[in-house]
mmCIF file of C-alpha atoms in Angstrom:
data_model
loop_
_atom_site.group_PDB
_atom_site.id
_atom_site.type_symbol
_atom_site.label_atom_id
_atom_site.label_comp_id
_atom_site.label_asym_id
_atom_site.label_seq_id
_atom_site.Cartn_x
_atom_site.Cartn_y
_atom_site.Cartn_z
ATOM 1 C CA UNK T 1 235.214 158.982 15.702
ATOM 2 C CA UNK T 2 236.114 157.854 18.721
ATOM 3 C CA UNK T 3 236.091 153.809 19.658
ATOM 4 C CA UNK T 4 234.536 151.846 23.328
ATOM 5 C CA UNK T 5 234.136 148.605 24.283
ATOM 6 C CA UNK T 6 230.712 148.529 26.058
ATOM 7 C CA UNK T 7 229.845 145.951 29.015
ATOM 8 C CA UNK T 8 227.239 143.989 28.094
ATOM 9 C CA UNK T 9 227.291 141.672 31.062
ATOM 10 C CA UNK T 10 228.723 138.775 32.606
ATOM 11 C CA UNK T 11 232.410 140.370 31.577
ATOM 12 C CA UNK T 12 231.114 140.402 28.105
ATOM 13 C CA UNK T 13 231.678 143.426 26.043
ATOM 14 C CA UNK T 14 231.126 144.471 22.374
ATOM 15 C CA UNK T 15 232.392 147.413 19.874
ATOM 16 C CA UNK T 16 231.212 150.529 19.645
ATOM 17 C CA UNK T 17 232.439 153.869 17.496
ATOM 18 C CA UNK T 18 230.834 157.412 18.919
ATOM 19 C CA UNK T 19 230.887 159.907 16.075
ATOM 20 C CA UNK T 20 229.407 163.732 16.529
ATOM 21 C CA UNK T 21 228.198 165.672 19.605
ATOM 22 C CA UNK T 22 224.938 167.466 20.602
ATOM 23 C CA UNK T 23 222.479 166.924 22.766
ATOM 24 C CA UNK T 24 221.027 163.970 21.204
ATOM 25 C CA UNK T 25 222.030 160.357 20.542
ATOM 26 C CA UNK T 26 220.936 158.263 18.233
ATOM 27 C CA UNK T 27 222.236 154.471 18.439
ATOM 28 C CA UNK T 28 222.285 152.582 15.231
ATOM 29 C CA UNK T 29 222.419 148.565 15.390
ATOM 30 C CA UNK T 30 223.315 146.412 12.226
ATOM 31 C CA UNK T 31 221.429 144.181 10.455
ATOM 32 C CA UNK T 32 221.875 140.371 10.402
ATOM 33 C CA UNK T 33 225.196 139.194 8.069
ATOM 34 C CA UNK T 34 226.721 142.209 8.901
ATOM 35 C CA UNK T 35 228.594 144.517 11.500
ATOM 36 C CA UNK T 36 228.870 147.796 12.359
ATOM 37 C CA UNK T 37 231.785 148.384 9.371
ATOM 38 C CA UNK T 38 228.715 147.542 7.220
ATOM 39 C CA UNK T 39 229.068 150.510 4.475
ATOM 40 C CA UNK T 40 225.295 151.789 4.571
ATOM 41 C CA UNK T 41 225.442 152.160 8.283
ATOM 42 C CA UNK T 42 228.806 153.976 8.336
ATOM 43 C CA UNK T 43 227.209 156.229 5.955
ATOM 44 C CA UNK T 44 224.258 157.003 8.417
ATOM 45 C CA UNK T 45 226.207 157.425 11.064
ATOM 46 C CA UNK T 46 228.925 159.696 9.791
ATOM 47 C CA UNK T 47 226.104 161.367 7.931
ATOM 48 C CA UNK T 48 223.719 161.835 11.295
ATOM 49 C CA UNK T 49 226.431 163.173 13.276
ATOM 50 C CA UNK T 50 227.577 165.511 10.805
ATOM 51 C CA UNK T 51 224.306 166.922 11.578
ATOM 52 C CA UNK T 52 224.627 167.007 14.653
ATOM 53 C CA UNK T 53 223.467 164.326 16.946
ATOM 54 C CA UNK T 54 225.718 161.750 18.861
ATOM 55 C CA UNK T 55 225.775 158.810 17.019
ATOM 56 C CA UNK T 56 226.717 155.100 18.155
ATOM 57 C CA UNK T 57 226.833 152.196 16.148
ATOM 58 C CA UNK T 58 227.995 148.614 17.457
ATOM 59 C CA UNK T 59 228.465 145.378 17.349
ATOM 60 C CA UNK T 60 226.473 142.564 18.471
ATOM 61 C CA UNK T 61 227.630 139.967 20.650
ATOM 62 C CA UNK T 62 227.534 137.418 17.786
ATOM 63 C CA UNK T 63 229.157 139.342 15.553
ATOM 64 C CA UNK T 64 231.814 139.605 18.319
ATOM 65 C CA UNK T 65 232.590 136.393 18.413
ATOM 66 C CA UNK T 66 232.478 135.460 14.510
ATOM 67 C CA UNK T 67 229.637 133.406 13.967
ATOM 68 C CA UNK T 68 226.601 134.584 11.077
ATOM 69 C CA UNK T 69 223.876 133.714 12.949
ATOM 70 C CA UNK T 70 222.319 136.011 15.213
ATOM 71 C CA UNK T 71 221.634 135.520 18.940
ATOM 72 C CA UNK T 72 217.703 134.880 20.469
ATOM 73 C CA UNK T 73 216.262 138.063 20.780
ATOM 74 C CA UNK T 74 216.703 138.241 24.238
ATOM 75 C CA UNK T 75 220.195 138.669 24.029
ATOM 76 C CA UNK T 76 220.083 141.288 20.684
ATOM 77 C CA UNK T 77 217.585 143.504 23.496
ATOM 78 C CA UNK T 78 219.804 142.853 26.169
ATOM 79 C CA UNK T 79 222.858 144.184 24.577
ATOM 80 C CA UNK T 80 220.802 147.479 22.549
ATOM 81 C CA UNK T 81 219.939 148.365 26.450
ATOM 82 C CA UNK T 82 223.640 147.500 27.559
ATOM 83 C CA UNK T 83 224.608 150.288 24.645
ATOM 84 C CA UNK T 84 222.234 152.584 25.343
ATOM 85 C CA UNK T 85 222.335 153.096 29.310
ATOM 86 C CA UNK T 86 226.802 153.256 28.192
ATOM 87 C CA UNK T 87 225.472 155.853 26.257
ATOM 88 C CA UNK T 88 223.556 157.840 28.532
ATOM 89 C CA UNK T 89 226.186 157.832 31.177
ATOM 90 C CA UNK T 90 228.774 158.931 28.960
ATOM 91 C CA UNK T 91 226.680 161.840 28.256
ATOM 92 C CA UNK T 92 225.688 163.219 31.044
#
């Protein structure tokens, strides 16, 4: 599993751990109260990439910073895109 900090904008960047490899990537995002450690989603994306996709999960920028409650859903889109266009470039 391999770890990245991913640019989100403005200087801002959040976690991210890459497990697997093959052609396709599948990017997981957590659930509100919880971050990407969250057990359920290590499980998927251990499990995915063991079956060989790319898998990403990460943090949001909320999360990031400590606080429970999540960002406006501009900013939860804004960052998914940020993570998957990192993603994307880093497999090409």
């Amino acid at each position: 599993v391999g770890r990245a900090r991913v640019e989100i904008g403005g200087g801002a960047t959040v976690s991210a751990e890459i497990a697997g490899a093959g052609e396709t990537a599948i990017v997981l995002a957590h659930g509100a109260g919880n971050d990407m450690r969250n057990p359920l989603l290590s499980a998927v994306h251990l499990g995915l990439a063991a079956r060989g996709f790319v898998t990403v999960k990460f943090n949001f920028p909320y999360t990031e910073a400590g606080r429970r409650a999540p960002d406006r859903m501009p900013a939860l889109e804004a960052c998914y895109r940020a993570v998957v266009e990192h993603v994307r470039r880093e497999l090409r």
